[in-house]
């Protein structure tokens, strides 16, 4: 029932188990070890972290209906596409705030917890801007560069973009690639 009670029982059992291997003859050392065990030196207090529930404030699809985002964004930014069950992409307040800054062509910084959609905070405005600009200038060219501090992050972000843009076959609305210095010559030339 109670996770804290379970923890205490687990610690008690482990303490008894770990002490069962050694018999200390010297009373002063035996007492000191017992005091250290009682003080909890060998296992810290439980760490409790609250995972905030970020407030959802709308969808990409509603922003398309309002004329804020390019119409193609409604199809691009859906969840469950890779599973064959696309659903509207709900946005958090901080993502909408970032999007508004991007729409006003203002710089912004998003600092928020892991898994709270920081990447979408800049992917959506970038892709929206690219799509809007392509309506007046269709020349193939690099329109955005995103710089990551580590190849591993660049690789995971490439995978994330693939979830949204990877199902268009030969006619994607936006193309993207990765350059980490590990690509072969053919892939470099394509990018």
Coordinates of N, CA, C and O in Angstrom, one line a residue:
X1 N 0.8 -1.2 0.0 CA 0.0 0.0 0.0 C 0.9 1.3 0.0 O 0.7 2.1 -0.9
X2 N 1.7 1.4 1.0 CA 2.5 2.6 1.2 C 3.9 2.4 0.7 O 4.6 1.6 1.2
X3 N 4.3 3.2 -0.3 CA 5.6 3.0 -0.9 C 6.7 3.4 0.1 O 7.8 2.8 0.1
X4 N 6.4 4.3 1.1 CA 7.5 4.6 2.0 C 7.6 3.5 3.1 O 8.8 3.2 3.5
X5 N 6.6 2.9 3.4 CA 6.6 1.7 4.3 C 7.4 0.6 3.6 O 8.2 -0.1 4.2
X6 N 7.1 0.4 2.4 CA 7.8 -0.6 1.6 C 9.3 -0.3 1.6 O 10.1 -1.2 1.7
X7 N 9.7 0.9 1.3 CA 11.1 1.3 1.3 C 11.7 1.0 2.6 O 12.8 0.4 2.7
X8 N 11.1 1.4 3.7 CA 11.6 1.1 5.1 C 11.8 -0.4 5.3 O 12.9 -0.8 5.9
X9 N 10.9 -1.2 4.9 CA 11.0 -2.7 5.0 C 12.1 -3.2 4.2 O 12.9 -4.1 4.6
X10 N 12.3 -2.7 3.0 CA 13.3 -3.1 2.1 C 14.7 -2.8 2.7 O 15.6 -3.6 2.7
X11 N 14.8 -1.6 3.2 CA 16.1 -1.1 3.8 C 16.4 -2.0 5.0 O 17.6 -2.4 5.2
X12 N 15.4 -2.2 5.8 CA 15.6 -3.1 7.0 C 16.1 -4.5 6.7 O 17.1 -5.0 7.2
X13 N 15.5 -5.1 5.6 CA 15.9 -6.4 5.2 C 17.3 -6.4 4.6 O 18.1 -7.2 4.9
X14 N 17.6 -5.4 3.8 CA 18.9 -5.3 3.2 C 20.0 -5.0 4.3 O 21.1 -5.6 4.2
X15 N 19.7 -4.2 5.2 CA 20.6 -3.9 6.3 C 20.9 -5.2 7.1 O 22.1 -5.5 7.3
X16 N 19.9 -5.9 7.4 CA 20.2 -7.2 8.1 C 21.0 -8.2 7.2 O 21.9 -8.8 7.7
X17 N 20.7 -8.2 6.0 CA 21.4 -9.1 5.0 C 22.9 -8.7 4.9 O 23.8 -9.5 5.0
X18 N 23.1 -7.4 4.7 CA 24.5 -6.9 4.5 C 25.3 -7.0 5.7 O 26.5 -7.2 5.7
X19 N 24.7 -7.0 6.9 CA 25.5 -7.2 8.2 C 25.7 -8.6 8.5 O 26.6 -9.0 9.4
X20 N 25.0 -9.5 7.9 CA 25.1 -11.0 8.2 C 26.4 -11.6 7.8 O 26.8 -12.7 8.2
X21 N 27.2 -10.9 6.9 CA 28.4 -11.5 6.4 C 29.7 -11.3 7.3 O 30.6 -12.0 7.1
X22 N 29.6 -10.3 8.2 CA 30.8 -9.9 8.9 C 30.5 -10.0 10.4 O 29.4 -9.5 10.8
X23 N 31.4 -10.5 11.2 CA 31.3 -10.5 12.6 C 32.5 -9.7 13.1 O 33.7 -10.1 13.0
X24 N 32.2 -8.5 13.6 CA 33.3 -7.6 14.1 C 33.5 -7.8 15.6 O 32.6 -7.7 16.4
X25 N 34.7 -8.2 15.9 CA 35.1 -8.5 17.3 C 35.3 -7.3 18.2 O 34.9 -7.3 19.3
X26 N 35.9 -6.2 17.6 CA 36.2 -5.1 18.4 C 35.0 -4.3 18.7 O 34.3 -3.8 17.8
X27 N 34.6 -4.1 20.0 CA 33.4 -3.5 20.4 C 33.3 -2.0 19.8 O 32.2 -1.6 19.4
X28 N 34.4 -1.3 19.9 CA 34.3 0.1 19.5 C 34.0 0.2 18.0 O 33.2 1.1 17.5
X29 N 34.6 -0.6 17.2 CA 34.3 -0.6 15.7 C 32.9 -1.1 15.5 O 32.2 -0.6 14.6
X30 N 32.5 -2.2 16.1 CA 31.2 -2.8 16.0 C 30.1 -1.7 16.3 O 29.1 -1.5 15.6
X31 N 30.3 -1.0 17.4 CA 29.4 0.1 17.8 C 29.3 1.2 16.8 O 28.2 1.7 16.5
X32 N 30.5 1.6 16.3 CA 30.5 2.6 15.3 C 29.8 2.2 14.0 O 29.0 3.0 13.4
X33 N 30.0 1.0 13.5 CA 29.3 0.5 12.3 C 27.8 0.5 12.6 O 27.0 0.9 11.7
X34 N 27.4 0.0 13.8 CA 25.9 0.0 14.1 C 25.4 1.4 14.1 O 24.3 1.6 13.6
X35 N 26.1 2.4 14.7 CA 25.7 3.8 14.7 C 25.5 4.3 13.2 O 24.6 5.0 12.9
X36 N 26.5 4.0 12.4 CA 26.4 4.4 11.0 C 25.2 3.8 10.3 O 24.5 4.5 9.5
X37 N 24.9 2.6 10.5 CA 23.7 1.9 9.9 C 22.5 2.6 10.4 O 21.6 3.0 9.7
X38 N 22.4 2.9 11.7 CA 21.2 3.5 12.3 C 21.0 4.9 11.8 O 19.9 5.4 11.7
X39 N 22.1 5.6 11.6 CA 22.1 7.0 11.1 C 21.7 7.1 9.6 O 21.4 8.1 9.0
X40 N 21.6 5.9 8.9 CA 21.2 5.9 7.5 C 22.3 6.3 6.6 O 22.1 6.7 5.4
X41 N 23.6 6.1 7.0 CA 24.7 6.5 6.1 C 24.7 5.7 4.8 O 25.2 6.3 3.8
X42 N 24.3 4.5 4.8 CA 24.5 3.7 3.6 C 23.4 3.7 2.6 O 23.4 3.1 1.6
X43 N 22.3 4.5 2.9 CA 21.2 4.7 2.0 C 20.6 6.0 2.3 O 20.2 6.3 3.5
X44 N 20.5 6.9 1.4 CA 19.9 8.2 1.6 C 18.4 8.1 1.8 O 17.7 7.1 1.5
X45 N 17.9 9.2 2.3 CA 16.4 9.3 2.4 C 15.8 9.3 1.0 O 16.5 9.6 0.0
X46 N 14.6 8.9 0.8 CA 14.0 8.8 -0.5 C 13.9 10.2 -1.2 O 13.7 11.2 -0.5
X47 N 14.2 10.1 -2.5 CA 14.1 11.4 -3.3 C 12.7 11.5 -3.9 O 12.3 10.5 -4.6
X48 N 12.1 12.5 -3.6 CA 10.7 12.7 -4.1 C 10.8 13.9 -5.1 O 11.2 15.0 -4.8
X49 N 10.4 13.6 -6.3 CA 10.4 14.7 -7.4 C 9.0 14.7 -7.9 O 8.3 13.7 -8.2
X50 N 8.5 15.9 -8.1 CA 7.2 16.1 -8.6 C 7.3 16.4 -10.1 O 8.1 17.3 -10.5
X51 N 6.7 15.6 -10.9 CA 6.7 15.8 -12.4 C 5.5 16.7 -12.7 O 4.4 16.3 -12.6
X52 N 5.8 18.0 -13.1 CA 4.7 18.9 -13.4 C 3.8 18.4 -14.5 O 4.3 17.9 -15.5
X53 N 2.6 18.7 -14.4 CA 1.7 18.4 -15.5 C 1.5 19.7 -16.2 O 0.8 20.6 -15.8
X54 N 2.2 19.8 -17.3 CA 2.1 21.0 -18.1 C 0.7 21.2 -18.7 O 0.1 20.3 -19.1
X55 N 0.3 22.5 -18.7 CA -1.0 22.8 -19.1 C -1.1 22.9 -20.6 O -0.4 23.6 -21.3
X56 N -2.1 22.1 -21.1 CA -2.3 22.1 -22.6 C -3.3 23.3 -22.9 O -4.2 23.5 -22.2
X57 N -3.0 23.9 -24.0 CA -3.8 25.1 -24.4 C -4.3 25.1 -25.8 O -4.8 26.1 -26.3
X58 N -4.2 24.0 -26.5 CA -4.7 24.1 -27.9 C -4.0 23.0 -28.7 O -3.2 22.2 -28.2
X59 N -4.3 23.0 -30.0 CA -3.7 22.0 -30.9 C -3.1 22.7 -32.1 O -3.5 23.9 -32.4
X60 N -2.2 22.0 -32.8 CA -1.7 22.6 -34.0 C -2.8 22.7 -35.0 O -2.9 23.7 -35.7
X61 N -3.7 21.8 -35.0 CA -4.9 21.8 -36.0 C -5.8 23.0 -35.7 O -6.2 23.6 -36.7
X62 N -6.0 23.4 -34.5 CA -6.8 24.6 -34.2 C -6.1 25.9 -34.7 O -6.7 26.8 -35.2
X63 N -4.7 25.9 -34.5 CA -4.0 27.0 -35.0 C -4.0 27.1 -36.5 O -4.0 28.2 -37.1
X64 N -4.1 26.0 -37.2 CA -4.2 26.0 -38.7 C -5.6 26.6 -39.0 O -5.7 27.4 -39.9
X65 N -6.6 26.1 -38.3 CA -8.0 26.6 -38.6 C -8.1 28.1 -38.4 O -8.8 28.8 -39.1
X66 N -7.3 28.6 -37.4 CA -7.3 30.1 -37.1 C -6.5 30.9 -38.1 O -6.4 32.1 -38.0
X67 N -5.8 30.2 -38.9 CA -4.9 30.9 -39.9 C -3.5 31.3 -39.3 O -2.8 32.0 -40.0
X68 N -3.2 30.8 -38.2 CA -1.9 31.1 -37.6 C -0.8 30.3 -38.2 O 0.3 30.9 -38.6
X69 N -1.1 29.0 -38.5 CA -0.1 28.2 -39.1 C -0.4 27.8 -40.5 O -1.6 27.8 -40.9
X70 N 0.6 27.5 -41.3 CA 0.4 27.0 -42.7 C -0.5 25.8 -42.6 O -0.4 24.9 -41.8
X71 N -1.4 25.6 -43.6 CA -2.3 24.5 -43.6 C -1.7 23.1 -43.6 O -2.2 22.2 -43.0
X72 N -0.5 23.0 -44.2 CA 0.2 21.7 -44.1 C 0.6 21.3 -42.7 O 0.8 20.1 -42.5
X73 N 0.7 22.2 -41.8 CA 1.1 21.9 -40.5 C 0.1 21.0 -39.8 O 0.5 20.2 -38.9
X74 N -1.2 21.1 -40.2 CA -2.2 20.2 -39.6 C -1.9 18.8 -39.8 O -2.2 17.9 -39.0
X75 N -1.4 18.4 -41.0 CA -1.2 17.0 -41.3 C 0.2 16.6 -40.8 O 0.4 15.5 -40.4
X76 N 1.2 17.5 -40.9 CA 2.5 17.2 -40.5 C 2.6 16.9 -39.0 O 3.1 15.9 -38.5
X77 N 2.0 17.8 -38.2 CA 2.2 17.7 -36.7 C 1.0 17.0 -36.1 O 0.0 17.6 -35.6
X78 N 1.0 15.7 -36.2 CA 0.0 14.8 -35.5 C 0.8 13.8 -34.7 O 1.9 13.4 -35.1
X79 N 0.2 13.4 -33.6 CA 0.8 12.3 -32.9 C 0.2 11.0 -33.4 O -0.9 10.9 -33.9
X80 N 0.9 9.9 -33.2 CA 0.5 8.6 -33.6 C 0.5 8.3 -35.0 O 0.0 7.2 -35.5
X81 N 1.2 9.1 -35.8 CA 1.3 8.8 -37.3 C 2.1 7.6 -37.5 O 1.7 6.8 -38.4
X82 N 3.2 7.3 -36.8 CA 4.0 6.2 -37.1 C 3.3 4.9 -36.7 O 3.6 3.8 -37.3
X83 N 2.3 5.0 -35.9 CA 1.5 3.8 -35.5 C 0.3 3.6 -36.4 O -0.5 2.7 -36.2
X84 N 0.1 4.6 -37.3 CA -1.1 4.5 -38.2 C -2.4 5.0 -37.6 O -3.5 4.7 -38.1
X85 N -2.3 5.7 -36.5 CA -3.5 6.3 -35.8 C -3.3 7.7 -35.5 O -3.1 8.1 -34.3
X86 N -3.2 8.6 -36.5 CA -2.9 10.0 -36.3 C -4.0 10.7 -35.5 O -5.2 10.5 -35.7
X87 N -3.5 11.6 -34.6 CA -4.4 12.3 -33.7 C -3.9 13.8 -33.7 O -2.7 14.0 -33.9
X88 N -4.7 14.7 -33.3 CA -4.3 16.1 -33.2 C -3.1 16.2 -32.2 O -3.1 15.5 -31.2
X89 N -2.2 17.1 -32.4 CA -1.1 17.4 -31.5 C -1.4 18.5 -30.6 O -1.6 19.7 -31.0
X90 N -1.6 18.2 -29.3 CA -1.9 19.2 -28.3 C -0.6 19.9 -27.9 O 0.4 19.3 -27.8
X91 N -0.7 21.2 -27.7 CA 0.4 22.0 -27.3 C 0.3 22.5 -25.9 O -0.8 22.8 -25.4
X92 N 1.4 22.6 -25.3 CA 1.5 23.2 -23.9 C 1.6 24.7 -24.0 O 2.0 25.3 -25.1
X93 N 1.3 25.4 -22.9 CA 1.4 26.8 -22.9 C 2.7 27.4 -23.3 O 2.8 28.3 -24.1
X94 N 3.8 26.8 -22.8 CA 5.1 27.3 -23.2 C 5.4 27.1 -24.7 O 6.1 27.9 -25.3
X95 N 4.8 26.1 -25.3 CA 5.0 25.9 -26.8 C 4.2 27.0 -27.5 O 4.8 27.5 -28.5
X96 N 3.0 27.3 -27.1 CA 2.3 28.4 -27.7 C 2.9 29.7 -27.6 O 2.9 30.5 -28.5
X97 N 3.5 29.9 -26.4 CA 4.2 31.2 -26.2 C 5.5 31.3 -27.1 O 5.7 32.4 -27.7
X98 N 6.2 30.2 -27.3 CA 7.3 30.2 -28.2 C 6.9 30.4 -29.6 O 7.5 31.2 -30.4
X99 N 5.8 29.7 -30.0 CA 5.2 29.9 -31.3 C 4.8 31.3 -31.6 O 5.1 31.9 -32.7
X100 N 4.2 32.0 -30.6 CA 3.8 33.4 -30.8 C 5.0 34.3 -31.0 O 5.0 35.2 -31.9
X101 N 6.1 34.0 -30.3 CA 7.3 34.8 -30.4 C 7.9 34.5 -31.9 O 8.3 35.5 -32.5
X102 N 7.9 33.3 -32.3 CA 8.4 33.0 -33.6 C 7.5 33.6 -34.7 O 8.1 34.1 -35.7
X103 N 6.2 33.7 -34.5 CA 5.3 34.3 -35.5 C 5.6 35.8 -35.6 O 5.5 36.4 -36.6
X104 N 6.1 36.4 -34.5 CA 6.4 37.8 -34.4 C 7.9 38.1 -34.8 O 8.4 39.2 -34.7
X105 N 8.6 37.0 -35.2 CA 10.0 37.1 -35.6 C 10.9 37.6 -34.5 O 11.8 38.3 -34.7
X106 N 10.5 37.1 -33.3 CA 11.3 37.5 -32.1 C 12.1 36.3 -31.6 O 11.7 35.1 -31.8
X107 N 13.2 36.5 -31.1 CA 14.0 35.4 -30.5 C 13.4 35.0 -29.2 O 12.7 35.7 -28.5
X108 N 13.6 33.7 -28.9 CA 13.1 33.2 -27.6 C 14.0 32.0 -27.1 O 14.7 31.4 -27.9
X109 N 13.9 31.8 -25.8 CA 14.6 30.7 -25.2 C 13.5 29.9 -24.4 O 12.7 30.5 -23.7
X110 N 13.5 28.6 -24.5 CA 12.6 27.8 -23.8 C 13.4 26.9 -22.8 O 14.3 26.2 -23.2
X111 N 13.1 27.0 -21.5 CA 13.7 26.2 -20.5 C 12.6 25.5 -19.8 O 11.8 26.2 -19.1
X112 N 12.6 24.2 -19.9 CA 11.5 23.4 -19.2 C 12.0 22.0 -19.1 O 13.0 21.6 -19.6
X113 N 11.2 21.2 -18.4 CA 11.6 19.9 -18.0 C 11.7 18.9 -19.2 O 11.2 19.2 -20.3
X114 N 12.4 17.8 -18.9 CA 12.6 16.8 -19.9 C 11.2 16.2 -20.3 O 10.3 16.0 -19.5
X115 N 11.0 16.1 -21.6 CA 9.8 15.5 -22.2 C 8.6 16.5 -22.2 O 7.5 16.1 -22.4
X116 N 8.9 17.8 -22.1 CA 7.9 18.8 -22.1 C 7.7 19.5 -23.5 O 7.0 20.4 -23.6
X117 N 8.4 19.0 -24.5 CA 8.2 19.5 -25.8 C 9.1 20.7 -26.2 O 8.6 21.5 -27.0
X118 N 10.3 20.7 -25.7 CA 11.1 21.9 -26.1 C 11.4 21.8 -27.6 O 11.4 22.9 -28.3
X119 N 11.6 20.7 -28.2 CA 12.0 20.6 -29.6 C 10.8 21.1 -30.5 O 11.1 21.8 -31.5
X120 N 9.6 20.7 -30.1 CA 8.5 21.2 -30.9 C 8.3 22.7 -30.8 O 7.8 23.4 -31.7
X121 N 8.8 23.3 -29.7 CA 8.8 24.8 -29.5 C 9.5 25.5 -30.6 O 9.2 26.6 -30.9
X122 N 10.5 24.8 -31.2 CA 11.2 25.5 -32.3 C 10.9 24.8 -33.7 O 11.0 25.4 -34.7
X123 N 10.7 23.5 -33.7 CA 10.3 22.8 -34.9 C 9.1 23.4 -35.6 O 9.1 23.6 -36.8
X124 N 8.1 23.6 -34.8 CA 6.8 24.1 -35.4 C 7.0 25.4 -36.1 O 6.6 25.6 -37.2
X125 N 7.6 26.4 -35.3 CA 7.8 27.7 -36.0 C 8.7 27.7 -37.2 O 8.4 28.4 -38.2
X126 N 9.7 26.9 -37.1 CA 10.6 26.8 -38.3 C 9.9 26.2 -39.5 O 10.0 26.7 -40.6
X127 N 9.3 25.1 -39.3 CA 8.6 24.4 -40.4 C 7.5 25.3 -41.0 O 7.3 25.4 -42.2
X128 N 6.7 25.9 -40.1 CA 5.7 26.8 -40.5 C 6.3 28.0 -41.4 O 5.7 28.3 -42.5
X129 N 7.4 28.5 -41.0 CA 8.0 29.6 -41.7 C 8.5 29.1 -43.1 O 8.3 29.8 -44.1
X130 N 9.1 28.0 -43.1 CA 9.6 27.4 -44.3 C 8.4 27.2 -45.3 O 8.5 27.6 -46.5
X131 N 7.3 26.6 -44.8 CA 6.2 26.4 -45.7 C 5.6 27.7 -46.2 O 5.3 27.7 -47.4
X132 N 5.5 28.7 -45.4 CA 4.9 29.9 -45.8 C 5.9 30.6 -46.9 O 5.4 31.2 -47.9
X133 N 7.2 30.5 -46.6 CA 8.1 31.2 -47.6 C 8.2 30.4 -48.9 O 8.4 31.0 -49.9
X134 N 7.9 29.1 -48.9 CA 8.0 28.3 -50.1 C 6.8 28.7 -51.0 O 6.9 28.4 -52.2
X135 N 5.8 29.3 -50.5 CA 4.7 29.7 -51.4 C 5.1 30.8 -52.4 O 4.5 31.0 -53.4
X136 N 6.1 31.6 -52.0 CA 6.5 32.7 -52.8 C 7.9 32.5 -53.4 O 8.3 33.1 -54.4
X137 N 8.7 31.6 -52.9 CA 10.0 31.2 -53.4 C 10.2 29.7 -53.3 O 10.5 29.2 -52.3
X138 N 10.0 29.1 -54.5 CA 10.1 27.6 -54.5 C 11.5 27.1 -54.8 O 11.7 25.9 -54.9
X139 N 12.5 28.0 -54.9 CA 13.8 27.5 -55.2 C 14.3 26.5 -54.1 O 14.2 26.8 -52.9
X140 N 14.9 25.4 -54.5 CA 15.4 24.5 -53.5 C 16.7 25.0 -52.9 O 17.6 25.4 -53.6
X141 N 16.7 25.2 -51.6 CA 17.8 25.7 -50.8 C 17.7 25.4 -49.4 O 16.6 25.0 -48.9
X142 N 18.8 25.6 -48.6 CA 18.7 25.5 -47.2 C 18.0 26.7 -46.6 O 18.3 27.8 -46.9
X143 N 17.0 26.4 -45.8 CA 16.2 27.5 -45.2 C 16.3 27.6 -43.7 O 15.9 28.6 -43.1
X144 N 16.9 26.6 -43.1 CA 17.1 26.6 -41.7 C 18.2 25.7 -41.3 O 18.4 24.6 -41.9
X145 N 19.0 26.0 -40.3 CA 20.0 25.2 -39.8 C 19.8 25.2 -38.2 O 19.7 26.2 -37.6
X146 N 19.8 24.0 -37.7 CA 19.7 23.8 -36.3 C 21.0 23.2 -35.8 O 21.4 22.1 -36.3
X147 N 21.6 23.8 -34.8 CA 22.9 23.3 -34.3 C 22.7 22.6 -33.0 O 22.1 23.2 -32.1
X148 N 23.2 21.4 -32.8 CA 23.1 20.7 -31.6 C 24.5 20.5 -31.0 O 25.5 20.4 -31.7
X149 N 24.6 20.4 -29.7 CA 26.0 20.3 -29.0 C 26.5 18.9 -29.1 O 27.7 18.8 -28.9
X150 N 25.7 17.9 -29.4 CA 26.2 16.5 -29.4 C 25.6 15.8 -30.6 O 24.4 16.0 -30.9
X151 N 26.4 14.9 -31.2 CA 25.8 14.0 -32.3 C 24.6 13.2 -31.8 O 23.7 13.0 -32.6
X152 N 24.7 12.7 -30.6 CA 23.6 11.9 -30.1 C 22.3 12.7 -30.1 O 21.2 12.1 -30.4
X153 N 22.4 13.9 -29.7 CA 21.2 14.8 -29.7 C 20.7 15.0 -31.1 O 19.5 15.0 -31.4
X154 N 21.6 15.3 -32.0 CA 21.3 15.5 -33.4 C 20.6 14.3 -34.0 O 19.6 14.4 -34.7
X155 N 21.1 13.1 -33.6 CA 20.5 11.8 -34.1 C 19.1 11.7 -33.6 O 18.2 11.3 -34.3
X156 N 18.9 11.9 -32.3 CA 17.6 11.7 -31.7 C 16.6 12.8 -32.3 O 15.4 12.4 -32.5
X157 N 17.0 14.0 -32.5 CA 16.1 15.0 -33.1 C 15.8 14.6 -34.6 O 14.7 14.9 -35.0
X158 N 16.7 14.0 -35.3 CA 16.5 13.6 -36.7 C 15.4 12.5 -36.6 O 14.4 12.5 -37.4
X159 N 15.4 11.6 -35.7 CA 14.4 10.6 -35.5 C 13.1 11.3 -35.1 O 12.0 10.9 -35.7
X160 N 13.1 12.3 -34.3 CA 11.9 13.0 -33.9 C 11.2 13.6 -35.1 O 10.0 13.6 -35.3
X161 N 12.0 14.3 -35.9 CA 11.5 14.9 -37.2 C 10.9 13.9 -38.1 O 9.9 14.1 -38.8
X162 N 11.6 12.7 -38.1 CA 11.1 11.7 -39.0 C 9.7 11.2 -38.6 O 9.0 10.8 -39.5
X163 N 9.4 11.3 -37.4 CA 8.0 10.9 -37.0 C 7.0 11.8 -37.6 O 5.8 11.4 -37.9
X164 N 7.3 13.1 -37.8 CA 6.4 14.0 -38.4 C 6.5 14.1 -39.9 O 5.5 14.3 -40.6
X165 N 7.7 14.0 -40.5 CA 7.9 14.3 -41.9 C 8.3 13.1 -42.7 O 8.6 13.2 -43.9
X166 N 8.4 11.9 -42.0 CA 9.0 10.7 -42.7 C 8.0 9.9 -43.5 O 8.4 9.0 -44.1
X167 N 6.7 10.3 -43.6 CA 5.7 9.5 -44.2 C 5.2 10.1 -45.5 O 4.1 9.8 -46.0
X168 N 6.0 10.9 -46.2 CA 5.5 11.6 -47.4 C 6.1 11.0 -48.7 O 5.8 11.6 -49.7
X169 N 6.9 10.0 -48.6 CA 7.4 9.4 -49.8 C 8.3 10.4 -50.5 O 9.2 11.0 -49.9
X170 N 8.1 10.5 -51.9 CA 9.0 11.4 -52.7 C 8.6 12.8 -52.7 O 9.3 13.6 -53.3
X171 N 7.5 13.2 -52.1 CA 7.0 14.6 -52.1 C 6.8 15.2 -50.7 O 5.7 15.6 -50.4
X172 N 7.8 15.2 -49.9 CA 7.6 15.8 -48.5 C 7.5 17.3 -48.6 O 8.1 17.9 -49.5
X173 N 6.7 17.9 -47.8 CA 6.5 19.3 -47.8 C 7.8 20.1 -47.4 O 8.0 21.2 -47.8
X174 N 8.6 19.4 -46.6 CA 9.9 20.0 -46.1 C 10.8 18.8 -46.1 O 10.5 17.7 -45.6
X175 N 12.0 19.0 -46.6 CA 13.1 18.0 -46.5 C 14.0 18.4 -45.4 O 14.2 19.6 -45.0
X176 N 14.7 17.4 -44.8 CA 15.6 17.6 -43.7 C 16.7 16.6 -43.8 O 16.6 15.5 -44.4
X177 N 17.8 16.9 -43.2 CA 18.9 16.0 -43.1 C 19.8 16.4 -41.9 O 19.6 17.3 -41.2
X178 N 20.8 15.5 -41.8 CA 21.7 15.7 -40.6 C 23.1 15.8 -41.2 O 23.5 15.0 -42.1
X179 N 23.9 16.6 -40.6 CA 25.3 16.7 -41.0 C 26.1 16.7 -39.7 O 26.1 17.7 -39.0
X180 N 26.8 15.6 -39.4 CA 27.6 15.5 -38.2 C 29.1 15.3 -38.5 O 29.9 15.2 -37.6
X181 N 29.4 15.2 -39.8 CA 30.8 14.9 -40.2 C 31.0 13.4 -40.4 O 32.0 12.9 -40.8
X182 N 30.0 12.6 -40.0 CA 30.1 11.1 -40.1 C 29.4 10.6 -41.4 O 29.5 9.4 -41.7
X183 N 28.8 11.5 -42.2 CA 28.1 11.1 -43.4 C 29.1 10.8 -44.5 O 30.2 11.4 -44.6
X184 N 28.7 9.9 -45.5 CA 29.5 9.7 -46.6 C 29.4 10.8 -47.6 O 28.5 11.7 -47.5
X185 N 30.2 10.8 -48.6 CA 30.2 11.9 -49.6 C 28.9 12.1 -50.3 O 28.5 13.2 -50.5
X186 N 28.3 11.0 -50.7 CA 27.0 11.1 -51.4 C 25.9 11.7 -50.5 O 25.2 12.6 -51.0
X187 N 25.9 11.4 -49.2 CA 24.9 12.0 -48.3 C 25.2 13.5 -48.1 O 24.3 14.3 -48.1
X188 N 26.5 13.8 -48.0 CA 26.8 15.2 -47.9 C 26.4 16.1 -49.1 O 25.9 17.2 -48.9
X189 N 26.6 15.5 -50.3 CA 26.2 16.3 -51.5 C 24.7 16.4 -51.6 O 24.2 17.5 -52.1
X190 N 24.0 15.4 -51.1 CA 22.5 15.5 -51.2 C 22.0 16.6 -50.2 O 21.0 17.2 -50.5
X191 N 22.8 16.9 -49.2 CA 22.3 17.9 -48.2 C 22.9 19.2 -48.6 O 22.5 20.3 -48.2

